[in-house]
N, CA, C and O atoms as a CHARMM CRD file, in Angstrom:
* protein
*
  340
    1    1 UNK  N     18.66900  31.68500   1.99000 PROA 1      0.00000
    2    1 UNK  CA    19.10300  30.47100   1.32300 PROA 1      0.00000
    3    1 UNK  C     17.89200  29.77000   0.73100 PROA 1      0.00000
    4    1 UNK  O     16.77700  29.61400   1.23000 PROA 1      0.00000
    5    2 UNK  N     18.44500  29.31900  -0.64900 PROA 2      0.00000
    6    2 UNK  CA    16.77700  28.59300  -0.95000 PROA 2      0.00000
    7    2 UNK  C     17.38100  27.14000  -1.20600 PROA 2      0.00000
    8    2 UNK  O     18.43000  26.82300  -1.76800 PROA 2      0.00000
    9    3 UNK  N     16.14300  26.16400  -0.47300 PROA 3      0.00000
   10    3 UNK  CA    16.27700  24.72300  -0.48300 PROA 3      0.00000
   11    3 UNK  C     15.81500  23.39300  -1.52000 PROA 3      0.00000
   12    3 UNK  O     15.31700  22.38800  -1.01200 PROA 3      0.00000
   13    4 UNK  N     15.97500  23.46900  -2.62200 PROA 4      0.00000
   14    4 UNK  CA    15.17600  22.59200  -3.05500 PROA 4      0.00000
   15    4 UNK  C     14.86000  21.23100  -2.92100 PROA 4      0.00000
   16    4 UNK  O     15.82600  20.49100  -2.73400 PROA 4      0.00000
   17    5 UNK  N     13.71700  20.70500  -2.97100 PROA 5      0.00000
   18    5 UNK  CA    13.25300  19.37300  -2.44300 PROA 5      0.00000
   19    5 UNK  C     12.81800  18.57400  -3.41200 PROA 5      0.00000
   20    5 UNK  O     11.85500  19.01000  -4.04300 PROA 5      0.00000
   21    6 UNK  N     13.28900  17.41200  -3.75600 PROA 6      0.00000
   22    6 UNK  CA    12.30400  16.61200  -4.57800 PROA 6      0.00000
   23    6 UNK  C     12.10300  14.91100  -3.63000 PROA 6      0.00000
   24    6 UNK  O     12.87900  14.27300  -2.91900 PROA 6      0.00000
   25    7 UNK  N     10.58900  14.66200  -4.11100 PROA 7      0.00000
   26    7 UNK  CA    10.04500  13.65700  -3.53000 PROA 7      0.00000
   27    7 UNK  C      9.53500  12.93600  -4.94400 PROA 7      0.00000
   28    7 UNK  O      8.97600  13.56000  -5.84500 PROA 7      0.00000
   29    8 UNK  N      9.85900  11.36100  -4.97900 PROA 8      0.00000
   30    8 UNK  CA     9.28900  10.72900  -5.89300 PROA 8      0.00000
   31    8 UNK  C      7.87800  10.38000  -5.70000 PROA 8      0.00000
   32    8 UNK  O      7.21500  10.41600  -4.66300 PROA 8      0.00000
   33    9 UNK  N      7.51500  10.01100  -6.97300 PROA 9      0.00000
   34    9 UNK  CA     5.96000   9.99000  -7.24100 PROA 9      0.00000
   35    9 UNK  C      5.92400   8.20800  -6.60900 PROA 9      0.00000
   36    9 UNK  O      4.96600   7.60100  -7.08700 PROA 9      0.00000
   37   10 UNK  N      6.37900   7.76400  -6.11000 PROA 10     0.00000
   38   10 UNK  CA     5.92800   6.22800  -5.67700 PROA 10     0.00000
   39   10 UNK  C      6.24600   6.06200  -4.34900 PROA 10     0.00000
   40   10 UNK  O      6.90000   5.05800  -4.06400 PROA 10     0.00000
   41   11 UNK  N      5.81200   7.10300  -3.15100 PROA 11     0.00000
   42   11 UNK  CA     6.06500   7.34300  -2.15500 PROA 11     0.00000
   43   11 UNK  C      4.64500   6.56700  -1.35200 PROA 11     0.00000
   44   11 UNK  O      3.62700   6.85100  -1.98300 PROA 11     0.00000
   45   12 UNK  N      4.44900   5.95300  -0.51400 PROA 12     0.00000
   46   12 UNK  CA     3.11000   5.36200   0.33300 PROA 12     0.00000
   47   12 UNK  C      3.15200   6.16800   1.41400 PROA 12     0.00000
   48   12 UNK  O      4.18800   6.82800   1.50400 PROA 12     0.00000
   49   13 UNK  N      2.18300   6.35000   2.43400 PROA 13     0.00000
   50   13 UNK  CA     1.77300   6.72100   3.74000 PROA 13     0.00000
   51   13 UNK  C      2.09900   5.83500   4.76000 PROA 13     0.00000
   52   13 UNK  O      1.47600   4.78300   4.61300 PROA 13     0.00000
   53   14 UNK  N      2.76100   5.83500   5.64900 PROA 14     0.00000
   54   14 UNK  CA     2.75700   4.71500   6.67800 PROA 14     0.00000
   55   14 UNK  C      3.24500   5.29800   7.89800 PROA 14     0.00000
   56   14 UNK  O      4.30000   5.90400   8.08400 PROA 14     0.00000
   57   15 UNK  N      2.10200   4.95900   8.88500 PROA 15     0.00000
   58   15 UNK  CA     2.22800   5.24800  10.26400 PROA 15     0.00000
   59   15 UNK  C      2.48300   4.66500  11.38700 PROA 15     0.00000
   60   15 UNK  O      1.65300   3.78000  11.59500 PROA 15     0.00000
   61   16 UNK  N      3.49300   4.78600  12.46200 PROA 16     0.00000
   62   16 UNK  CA     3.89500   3.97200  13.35000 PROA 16     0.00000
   63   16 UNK  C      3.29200   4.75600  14.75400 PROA 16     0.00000
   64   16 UNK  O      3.34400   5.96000  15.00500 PROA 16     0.00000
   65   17 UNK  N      2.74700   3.73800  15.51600 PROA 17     0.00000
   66   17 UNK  CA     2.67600   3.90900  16.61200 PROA 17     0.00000
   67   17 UNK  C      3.45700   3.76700  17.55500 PROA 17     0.00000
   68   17 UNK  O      3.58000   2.57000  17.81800 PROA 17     0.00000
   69   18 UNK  N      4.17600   4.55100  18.33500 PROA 18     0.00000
   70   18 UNK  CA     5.16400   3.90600  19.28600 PROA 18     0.00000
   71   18 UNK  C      4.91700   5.23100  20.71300 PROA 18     0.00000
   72   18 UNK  O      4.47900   6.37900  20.63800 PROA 18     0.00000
   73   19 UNK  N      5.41000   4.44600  21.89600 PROA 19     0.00000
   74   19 UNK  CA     5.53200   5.49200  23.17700 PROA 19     0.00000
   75   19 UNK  C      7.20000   4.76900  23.79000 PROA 19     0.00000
   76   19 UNK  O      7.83500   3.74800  24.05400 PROA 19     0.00000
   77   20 UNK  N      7.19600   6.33100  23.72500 PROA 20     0.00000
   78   20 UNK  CA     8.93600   5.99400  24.70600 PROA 20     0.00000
   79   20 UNK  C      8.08000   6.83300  26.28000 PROA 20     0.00000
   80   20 UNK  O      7.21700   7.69600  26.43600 PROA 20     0.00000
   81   21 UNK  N      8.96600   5.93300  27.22200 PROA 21     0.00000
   82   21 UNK  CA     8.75800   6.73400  28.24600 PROA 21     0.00000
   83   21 UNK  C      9.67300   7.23200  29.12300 PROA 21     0.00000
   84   21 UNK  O     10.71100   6.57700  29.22600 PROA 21     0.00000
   85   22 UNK  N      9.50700   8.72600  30.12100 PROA 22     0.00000
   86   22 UNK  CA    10.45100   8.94100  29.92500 PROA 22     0.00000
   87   22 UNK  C     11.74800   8.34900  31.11700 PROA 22     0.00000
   88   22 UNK  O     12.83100   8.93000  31.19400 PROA 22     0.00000
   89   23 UNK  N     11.41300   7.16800  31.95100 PROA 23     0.00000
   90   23 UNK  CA    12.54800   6.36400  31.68500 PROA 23     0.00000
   91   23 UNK  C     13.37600   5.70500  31.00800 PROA 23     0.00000
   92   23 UNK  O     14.26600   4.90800  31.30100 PROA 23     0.00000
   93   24 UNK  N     12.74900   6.38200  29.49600 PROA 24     0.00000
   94   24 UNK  CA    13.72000   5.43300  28.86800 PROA 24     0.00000
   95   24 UNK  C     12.89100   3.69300  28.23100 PROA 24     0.00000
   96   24 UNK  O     13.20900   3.02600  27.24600 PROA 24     0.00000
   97   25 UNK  N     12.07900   3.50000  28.99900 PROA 25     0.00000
   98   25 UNK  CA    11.33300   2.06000  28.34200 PROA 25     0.00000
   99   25 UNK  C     11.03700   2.24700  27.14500 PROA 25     0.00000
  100   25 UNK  O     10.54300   3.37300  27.11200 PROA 25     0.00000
  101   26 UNK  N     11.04400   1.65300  25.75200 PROA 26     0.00000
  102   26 UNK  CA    10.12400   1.83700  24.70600 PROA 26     0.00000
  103   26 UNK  C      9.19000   0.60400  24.35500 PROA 26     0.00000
  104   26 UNK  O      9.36700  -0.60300  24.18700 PROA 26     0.00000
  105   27 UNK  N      8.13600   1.45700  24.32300 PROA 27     0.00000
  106   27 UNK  CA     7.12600   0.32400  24.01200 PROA 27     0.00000
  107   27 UNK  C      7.05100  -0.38700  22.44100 PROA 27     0.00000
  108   27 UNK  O      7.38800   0.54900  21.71600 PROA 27     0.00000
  109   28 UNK  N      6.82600  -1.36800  21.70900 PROA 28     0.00000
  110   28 UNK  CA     6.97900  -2.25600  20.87400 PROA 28     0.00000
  111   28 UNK  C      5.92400  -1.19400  19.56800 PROA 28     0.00000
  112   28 UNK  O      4.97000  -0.42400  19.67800 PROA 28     0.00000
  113   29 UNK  N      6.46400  -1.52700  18.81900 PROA 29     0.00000
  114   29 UNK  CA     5.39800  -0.28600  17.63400 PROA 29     0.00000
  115   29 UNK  C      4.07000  -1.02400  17.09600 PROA 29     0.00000
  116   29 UNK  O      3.64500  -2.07700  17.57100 PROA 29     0.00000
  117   30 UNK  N      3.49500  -0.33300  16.06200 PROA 30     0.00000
  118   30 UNK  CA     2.29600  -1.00700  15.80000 PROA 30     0.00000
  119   30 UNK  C      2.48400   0.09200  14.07000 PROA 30     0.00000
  120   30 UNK  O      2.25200   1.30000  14.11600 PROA 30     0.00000
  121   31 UNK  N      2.74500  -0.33000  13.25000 PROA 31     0.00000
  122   31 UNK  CA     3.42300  -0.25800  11.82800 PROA 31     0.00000
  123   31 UNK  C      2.23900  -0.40600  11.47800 PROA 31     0.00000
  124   31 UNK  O      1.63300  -1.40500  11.86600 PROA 31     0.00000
  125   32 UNK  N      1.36900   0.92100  10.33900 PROA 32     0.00000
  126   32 UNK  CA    -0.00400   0.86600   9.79400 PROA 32     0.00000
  127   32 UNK  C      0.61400   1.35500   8.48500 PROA 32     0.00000
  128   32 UNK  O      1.28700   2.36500   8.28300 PROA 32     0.00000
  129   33 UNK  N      0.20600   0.35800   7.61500 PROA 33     0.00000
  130   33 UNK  CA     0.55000   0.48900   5.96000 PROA 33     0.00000
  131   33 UNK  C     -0.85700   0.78700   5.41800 PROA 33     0.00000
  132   33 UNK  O     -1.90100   0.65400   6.05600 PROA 33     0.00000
  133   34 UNK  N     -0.73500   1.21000   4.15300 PROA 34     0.00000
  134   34 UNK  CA    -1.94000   1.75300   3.39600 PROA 34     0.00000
  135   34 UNK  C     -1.89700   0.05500   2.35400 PROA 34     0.00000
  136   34 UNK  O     -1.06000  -0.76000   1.96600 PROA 34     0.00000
  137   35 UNK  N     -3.34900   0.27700   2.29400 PROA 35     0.00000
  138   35 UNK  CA    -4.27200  -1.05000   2.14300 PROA 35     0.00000
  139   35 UNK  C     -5.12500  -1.65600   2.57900 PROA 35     0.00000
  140   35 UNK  O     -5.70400  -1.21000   3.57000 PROA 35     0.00000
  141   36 UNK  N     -5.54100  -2.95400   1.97900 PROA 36     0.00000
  142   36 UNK  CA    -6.91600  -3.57500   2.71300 PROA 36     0.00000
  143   36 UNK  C     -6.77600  -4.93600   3.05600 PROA 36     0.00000
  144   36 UNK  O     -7.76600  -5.54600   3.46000 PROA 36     0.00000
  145   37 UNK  N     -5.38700  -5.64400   2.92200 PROA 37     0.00000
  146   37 UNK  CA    -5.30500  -7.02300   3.09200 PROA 37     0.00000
  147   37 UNK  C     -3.61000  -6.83900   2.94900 PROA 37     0.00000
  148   37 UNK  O     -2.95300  -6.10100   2.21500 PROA 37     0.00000
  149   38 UNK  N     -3.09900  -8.07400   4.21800 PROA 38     0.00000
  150   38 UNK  CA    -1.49000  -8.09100   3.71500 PROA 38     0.00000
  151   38 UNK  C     -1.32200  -9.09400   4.27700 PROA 38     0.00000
  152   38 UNK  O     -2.21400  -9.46500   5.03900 PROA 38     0.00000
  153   39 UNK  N      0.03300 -10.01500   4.09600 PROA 39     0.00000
  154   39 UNK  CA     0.49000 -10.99300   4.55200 PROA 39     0.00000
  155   39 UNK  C      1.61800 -11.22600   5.23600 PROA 39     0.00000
  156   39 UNK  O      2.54700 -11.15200   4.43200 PROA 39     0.00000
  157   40 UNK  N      2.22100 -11.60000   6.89300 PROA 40     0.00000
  158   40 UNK  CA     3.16900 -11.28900   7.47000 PROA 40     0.00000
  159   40 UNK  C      4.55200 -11.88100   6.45500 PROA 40     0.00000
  160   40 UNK  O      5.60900 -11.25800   6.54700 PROA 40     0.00000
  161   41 UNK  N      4.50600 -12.55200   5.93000 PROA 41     0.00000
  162   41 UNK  CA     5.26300 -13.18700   5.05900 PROA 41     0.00000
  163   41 UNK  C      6.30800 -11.82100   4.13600 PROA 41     0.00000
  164   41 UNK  O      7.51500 -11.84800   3.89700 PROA 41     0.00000
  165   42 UNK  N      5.27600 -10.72700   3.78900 PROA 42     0.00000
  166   42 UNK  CA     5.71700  -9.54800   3.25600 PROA 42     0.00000
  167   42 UNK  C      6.84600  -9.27600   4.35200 PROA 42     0.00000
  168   42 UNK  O      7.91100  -9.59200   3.82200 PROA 42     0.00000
  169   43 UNK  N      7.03700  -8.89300   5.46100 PROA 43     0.00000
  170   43 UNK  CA     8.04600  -8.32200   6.77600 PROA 43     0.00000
  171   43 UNK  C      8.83600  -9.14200   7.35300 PROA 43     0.00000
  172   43 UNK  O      9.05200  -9.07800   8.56400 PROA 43     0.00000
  173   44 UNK  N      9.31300  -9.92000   6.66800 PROA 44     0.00000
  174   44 UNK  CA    10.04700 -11.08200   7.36500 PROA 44     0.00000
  175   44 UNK  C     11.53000 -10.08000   8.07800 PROA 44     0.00000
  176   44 UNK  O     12.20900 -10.60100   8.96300 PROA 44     0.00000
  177   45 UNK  N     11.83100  -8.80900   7.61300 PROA 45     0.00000
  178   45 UNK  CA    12.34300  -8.14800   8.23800 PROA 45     0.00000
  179   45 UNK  C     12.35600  -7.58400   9.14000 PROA 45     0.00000
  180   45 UNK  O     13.40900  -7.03200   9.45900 PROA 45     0.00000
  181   46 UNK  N     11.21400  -7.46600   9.95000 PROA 46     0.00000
  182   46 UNK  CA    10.72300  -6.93000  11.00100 PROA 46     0.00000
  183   46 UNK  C     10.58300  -7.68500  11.93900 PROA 46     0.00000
  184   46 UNK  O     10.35000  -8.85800  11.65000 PROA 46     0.00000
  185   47 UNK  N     10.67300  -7.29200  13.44000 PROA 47     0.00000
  186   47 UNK  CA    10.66600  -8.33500  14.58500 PROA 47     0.00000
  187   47 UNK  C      9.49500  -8.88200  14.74400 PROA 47     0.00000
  188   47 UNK  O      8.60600  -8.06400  14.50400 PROA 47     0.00000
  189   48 UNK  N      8.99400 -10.20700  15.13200 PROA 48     0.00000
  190   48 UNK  CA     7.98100 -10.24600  15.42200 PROA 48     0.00000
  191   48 UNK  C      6.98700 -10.04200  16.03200 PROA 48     0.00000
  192   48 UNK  O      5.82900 -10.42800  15.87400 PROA 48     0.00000
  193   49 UNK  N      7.77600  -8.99100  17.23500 PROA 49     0.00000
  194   49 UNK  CA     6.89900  -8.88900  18.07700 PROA 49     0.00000
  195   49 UNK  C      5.69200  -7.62300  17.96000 PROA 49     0.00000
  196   49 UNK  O      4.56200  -7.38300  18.38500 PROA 49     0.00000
  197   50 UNK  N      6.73600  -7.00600  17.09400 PROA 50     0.00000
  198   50 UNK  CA     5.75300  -6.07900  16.24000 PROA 50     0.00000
  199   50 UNK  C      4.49100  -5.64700  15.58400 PROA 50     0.00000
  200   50 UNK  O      4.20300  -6.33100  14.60200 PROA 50     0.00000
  201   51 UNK  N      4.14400  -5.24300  15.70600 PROA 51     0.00000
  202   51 UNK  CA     2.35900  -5.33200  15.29900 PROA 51     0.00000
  203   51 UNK  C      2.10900  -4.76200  13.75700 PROA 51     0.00000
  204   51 UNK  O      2.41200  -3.56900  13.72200 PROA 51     0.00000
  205   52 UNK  N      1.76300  -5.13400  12.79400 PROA 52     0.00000
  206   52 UNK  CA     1.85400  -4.71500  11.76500 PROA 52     0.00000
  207   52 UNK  C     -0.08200  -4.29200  11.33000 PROA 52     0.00000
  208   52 UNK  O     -0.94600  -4.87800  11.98100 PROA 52     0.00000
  209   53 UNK  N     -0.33900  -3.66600  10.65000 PROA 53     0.00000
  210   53 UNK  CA    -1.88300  -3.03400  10.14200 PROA 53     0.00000
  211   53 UNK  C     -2.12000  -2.24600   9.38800 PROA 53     0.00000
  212   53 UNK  O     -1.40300  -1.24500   9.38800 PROA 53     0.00000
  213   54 UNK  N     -3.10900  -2.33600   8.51700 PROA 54     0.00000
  214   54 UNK  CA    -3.37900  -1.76500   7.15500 PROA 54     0.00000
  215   54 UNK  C     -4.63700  -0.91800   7.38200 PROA 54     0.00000
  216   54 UNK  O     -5.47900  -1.16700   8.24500 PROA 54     0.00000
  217   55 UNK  N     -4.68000   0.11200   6.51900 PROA 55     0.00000
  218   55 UNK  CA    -5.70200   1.54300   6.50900 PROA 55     0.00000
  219   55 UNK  C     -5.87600   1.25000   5.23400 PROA 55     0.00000
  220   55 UNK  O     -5.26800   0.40500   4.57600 PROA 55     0.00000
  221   56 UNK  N     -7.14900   2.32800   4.72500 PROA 56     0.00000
  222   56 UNK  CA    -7.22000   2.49700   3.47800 PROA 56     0.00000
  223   56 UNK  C     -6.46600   3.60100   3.06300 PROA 56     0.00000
  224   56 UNK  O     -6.61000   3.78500   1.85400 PROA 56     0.00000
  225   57 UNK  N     -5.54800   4.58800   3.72400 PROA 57     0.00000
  226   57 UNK  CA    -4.93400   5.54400   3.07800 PROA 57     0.00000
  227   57 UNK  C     -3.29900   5.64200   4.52200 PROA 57     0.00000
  228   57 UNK  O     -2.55400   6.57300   4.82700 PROA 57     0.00000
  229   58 UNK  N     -3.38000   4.39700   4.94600 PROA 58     0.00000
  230   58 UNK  CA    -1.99000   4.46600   5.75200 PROA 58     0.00000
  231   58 UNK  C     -1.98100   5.07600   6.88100 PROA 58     0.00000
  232   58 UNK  O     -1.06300   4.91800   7.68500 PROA 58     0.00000
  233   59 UNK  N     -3.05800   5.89800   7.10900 PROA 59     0.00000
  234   59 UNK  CA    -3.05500   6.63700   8.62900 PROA 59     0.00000
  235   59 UNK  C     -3.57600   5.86300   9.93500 PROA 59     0.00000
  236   59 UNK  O     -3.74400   4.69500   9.58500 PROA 59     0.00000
  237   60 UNK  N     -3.79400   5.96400  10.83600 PROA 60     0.00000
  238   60 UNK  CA    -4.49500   5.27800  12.12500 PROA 60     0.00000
  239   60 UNK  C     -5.66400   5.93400  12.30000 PROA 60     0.00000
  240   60 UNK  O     -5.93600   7.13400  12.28100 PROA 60     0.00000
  241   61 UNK  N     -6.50600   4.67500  12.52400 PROA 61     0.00000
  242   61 UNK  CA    -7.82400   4.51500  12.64300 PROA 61     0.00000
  243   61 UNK  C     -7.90300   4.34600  13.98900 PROA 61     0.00000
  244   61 UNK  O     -6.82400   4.23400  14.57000 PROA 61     0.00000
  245   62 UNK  N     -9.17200   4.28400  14.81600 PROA 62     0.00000
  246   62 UNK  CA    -9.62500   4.18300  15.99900 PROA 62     0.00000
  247   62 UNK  C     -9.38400   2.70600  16.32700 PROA 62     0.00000
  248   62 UNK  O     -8.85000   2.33700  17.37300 PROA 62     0.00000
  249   63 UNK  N     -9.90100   1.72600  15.17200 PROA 63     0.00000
  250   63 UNK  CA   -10.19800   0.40200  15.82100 PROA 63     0.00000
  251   63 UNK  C     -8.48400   0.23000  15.95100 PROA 63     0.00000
  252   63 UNK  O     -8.09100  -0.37000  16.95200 PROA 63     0.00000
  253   64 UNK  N     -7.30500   0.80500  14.83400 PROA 64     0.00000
  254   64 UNK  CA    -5.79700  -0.05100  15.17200 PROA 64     0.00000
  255   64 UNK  C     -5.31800   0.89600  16.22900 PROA 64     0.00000
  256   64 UNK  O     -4.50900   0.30500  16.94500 PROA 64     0.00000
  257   65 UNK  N     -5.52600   2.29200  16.65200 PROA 65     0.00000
  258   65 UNK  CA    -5.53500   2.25400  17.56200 PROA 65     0.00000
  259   65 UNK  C     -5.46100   1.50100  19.27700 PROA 65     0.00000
  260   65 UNK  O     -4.64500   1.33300  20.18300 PROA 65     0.00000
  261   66 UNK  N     -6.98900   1.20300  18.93600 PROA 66     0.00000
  262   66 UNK  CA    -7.32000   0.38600  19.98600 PROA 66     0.00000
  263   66 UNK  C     -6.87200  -1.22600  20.03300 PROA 66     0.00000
  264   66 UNK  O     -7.49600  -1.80500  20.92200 PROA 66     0.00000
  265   67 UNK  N     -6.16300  -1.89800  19.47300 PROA 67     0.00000
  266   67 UNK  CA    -5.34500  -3.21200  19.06600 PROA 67     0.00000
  267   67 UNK  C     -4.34000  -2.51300  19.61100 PROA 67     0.00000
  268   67 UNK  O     -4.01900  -2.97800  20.70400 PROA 67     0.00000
  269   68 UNK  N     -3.49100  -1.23800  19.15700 PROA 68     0.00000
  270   68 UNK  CA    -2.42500  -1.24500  20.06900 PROA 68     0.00000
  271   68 UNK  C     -2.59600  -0.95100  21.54800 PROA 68     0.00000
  272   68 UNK  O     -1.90100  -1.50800  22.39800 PROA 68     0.00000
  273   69 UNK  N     -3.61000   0.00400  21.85500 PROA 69     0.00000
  274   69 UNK  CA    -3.50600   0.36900  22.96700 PROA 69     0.00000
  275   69 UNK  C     -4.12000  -1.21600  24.19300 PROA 69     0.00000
  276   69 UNK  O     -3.87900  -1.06300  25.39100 PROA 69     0.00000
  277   70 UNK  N     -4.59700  -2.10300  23.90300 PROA 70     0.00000
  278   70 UNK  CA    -4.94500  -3.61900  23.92000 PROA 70     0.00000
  279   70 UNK  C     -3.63000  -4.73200  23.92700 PROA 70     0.00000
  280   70 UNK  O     -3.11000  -5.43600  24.79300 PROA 70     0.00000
  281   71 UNK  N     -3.47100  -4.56300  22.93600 PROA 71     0.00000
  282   71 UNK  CA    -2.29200  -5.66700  22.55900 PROA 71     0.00000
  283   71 UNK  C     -0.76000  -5.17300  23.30600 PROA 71     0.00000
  284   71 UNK  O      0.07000  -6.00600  23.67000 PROA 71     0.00000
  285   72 UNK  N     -0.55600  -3.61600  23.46200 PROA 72     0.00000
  286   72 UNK  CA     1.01600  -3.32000  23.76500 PROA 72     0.00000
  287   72 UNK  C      0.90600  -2.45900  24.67900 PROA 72     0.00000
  288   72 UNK  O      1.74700  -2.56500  25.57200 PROA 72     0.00000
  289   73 UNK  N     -0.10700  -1.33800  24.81200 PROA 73     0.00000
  290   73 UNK  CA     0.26800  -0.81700  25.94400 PROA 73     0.00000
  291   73 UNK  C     -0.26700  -0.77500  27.11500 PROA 73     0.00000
  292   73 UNK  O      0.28300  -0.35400  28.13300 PROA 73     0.00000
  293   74 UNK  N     -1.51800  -1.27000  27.00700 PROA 74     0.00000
  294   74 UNK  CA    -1.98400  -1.94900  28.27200 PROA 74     0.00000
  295   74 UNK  C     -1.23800  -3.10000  28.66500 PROA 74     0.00000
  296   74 UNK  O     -0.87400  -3.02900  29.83800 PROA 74     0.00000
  297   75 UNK  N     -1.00100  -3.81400  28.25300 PROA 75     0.00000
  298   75 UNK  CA    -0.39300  -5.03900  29.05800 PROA 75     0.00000
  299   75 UNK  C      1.06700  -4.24100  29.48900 PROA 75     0.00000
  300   75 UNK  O      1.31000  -4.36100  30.69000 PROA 75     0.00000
  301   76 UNK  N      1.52500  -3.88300  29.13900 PROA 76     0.00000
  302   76 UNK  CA     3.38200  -2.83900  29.75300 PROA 76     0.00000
  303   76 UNK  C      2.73200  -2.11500  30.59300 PROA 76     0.00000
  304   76 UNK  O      3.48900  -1.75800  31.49600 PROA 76     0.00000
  305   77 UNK  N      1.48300  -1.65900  30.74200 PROA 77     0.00000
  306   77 UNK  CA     1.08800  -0.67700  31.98700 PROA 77     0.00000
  307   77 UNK  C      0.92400  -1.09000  33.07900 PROA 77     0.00000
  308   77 UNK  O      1.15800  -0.52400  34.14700 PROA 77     0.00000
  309   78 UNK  N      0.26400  -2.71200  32.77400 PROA 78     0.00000
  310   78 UNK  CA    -0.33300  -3.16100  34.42600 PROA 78     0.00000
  311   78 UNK  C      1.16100  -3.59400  34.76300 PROA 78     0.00000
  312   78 UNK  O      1.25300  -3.57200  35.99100 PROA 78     0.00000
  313   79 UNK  N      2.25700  -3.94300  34.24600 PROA 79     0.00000
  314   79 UNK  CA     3.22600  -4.46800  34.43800 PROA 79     0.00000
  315   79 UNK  C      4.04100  -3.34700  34.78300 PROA 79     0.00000
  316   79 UNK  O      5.16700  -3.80700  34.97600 PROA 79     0.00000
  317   80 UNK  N      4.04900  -1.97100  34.97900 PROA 80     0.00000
  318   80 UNK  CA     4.55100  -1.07400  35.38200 PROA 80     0.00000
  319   80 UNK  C      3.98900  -0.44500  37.02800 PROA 80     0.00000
  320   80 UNK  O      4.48400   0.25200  37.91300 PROA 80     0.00000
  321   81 UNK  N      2.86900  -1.05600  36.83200 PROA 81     0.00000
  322   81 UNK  CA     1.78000  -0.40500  38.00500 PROA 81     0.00000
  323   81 UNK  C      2.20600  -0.87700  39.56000 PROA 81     0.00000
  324   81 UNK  O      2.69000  -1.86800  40.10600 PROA 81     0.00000
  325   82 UNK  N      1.75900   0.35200  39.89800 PROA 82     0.00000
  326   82 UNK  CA     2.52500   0.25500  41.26900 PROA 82     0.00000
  327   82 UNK  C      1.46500  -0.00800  42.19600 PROA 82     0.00000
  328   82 UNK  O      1.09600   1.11200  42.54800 PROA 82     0.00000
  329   83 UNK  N      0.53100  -1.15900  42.99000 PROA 83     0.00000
  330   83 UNK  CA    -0.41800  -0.87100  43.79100 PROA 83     0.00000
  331   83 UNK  C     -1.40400  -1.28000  42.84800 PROA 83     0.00000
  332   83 UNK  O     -1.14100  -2.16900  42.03900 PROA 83     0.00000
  333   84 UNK  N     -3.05200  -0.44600  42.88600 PROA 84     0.00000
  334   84 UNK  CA    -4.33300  -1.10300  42.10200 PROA 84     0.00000
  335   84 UNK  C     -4.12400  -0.58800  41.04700 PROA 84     0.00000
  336   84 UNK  O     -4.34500  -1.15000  39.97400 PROA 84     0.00000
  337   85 UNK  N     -3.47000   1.04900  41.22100 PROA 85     0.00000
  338   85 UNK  CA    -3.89000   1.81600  39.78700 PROA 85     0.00000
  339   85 UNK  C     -2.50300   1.62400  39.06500 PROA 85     0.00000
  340   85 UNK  O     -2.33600   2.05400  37.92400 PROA 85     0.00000
């Protein structure tokens, strides 16, 4: 069988961070758009609790990375933690 595909030419890159676990919890995303400056005002569709961040080509970087792993999933971890660790 042959499939053909078409993709328009005004397509962006955009990467979401998210962890489900597997109870079932999902952790809150962290939405990385391609760019260098944005304004929450743009997402008024989106929840707020959401983390929104810009790349220069839409992919994840180390530093938004580390904002999510800071901002969302460390704090749901110690709050999961059973004991010190």
């Amino acid at each position: 069988a042959h499939t053909d595909s078409i993709q328009p030419g005004n397509c962006k890159w955009v990467t979401v961070i998210k962890s489900i676990q597997s109870t079932r919890h999902i952790l809150l995303p962290l939405i990385i758009f391609k760019g260098q400056m944005h304004q929450w005002s743009w997402y008024k569709s989106l929840p707020p609790e959401w983390l929104v961040g810009v790349s220069e080509n839409g992919w994840t970087t180390d530093k938004l990375d580390l904002v999510w792993l800071k901002r969302l999933f460390g704090p749901y971890m110690q709050n999961c933690a059973v004991g010190k660790y």
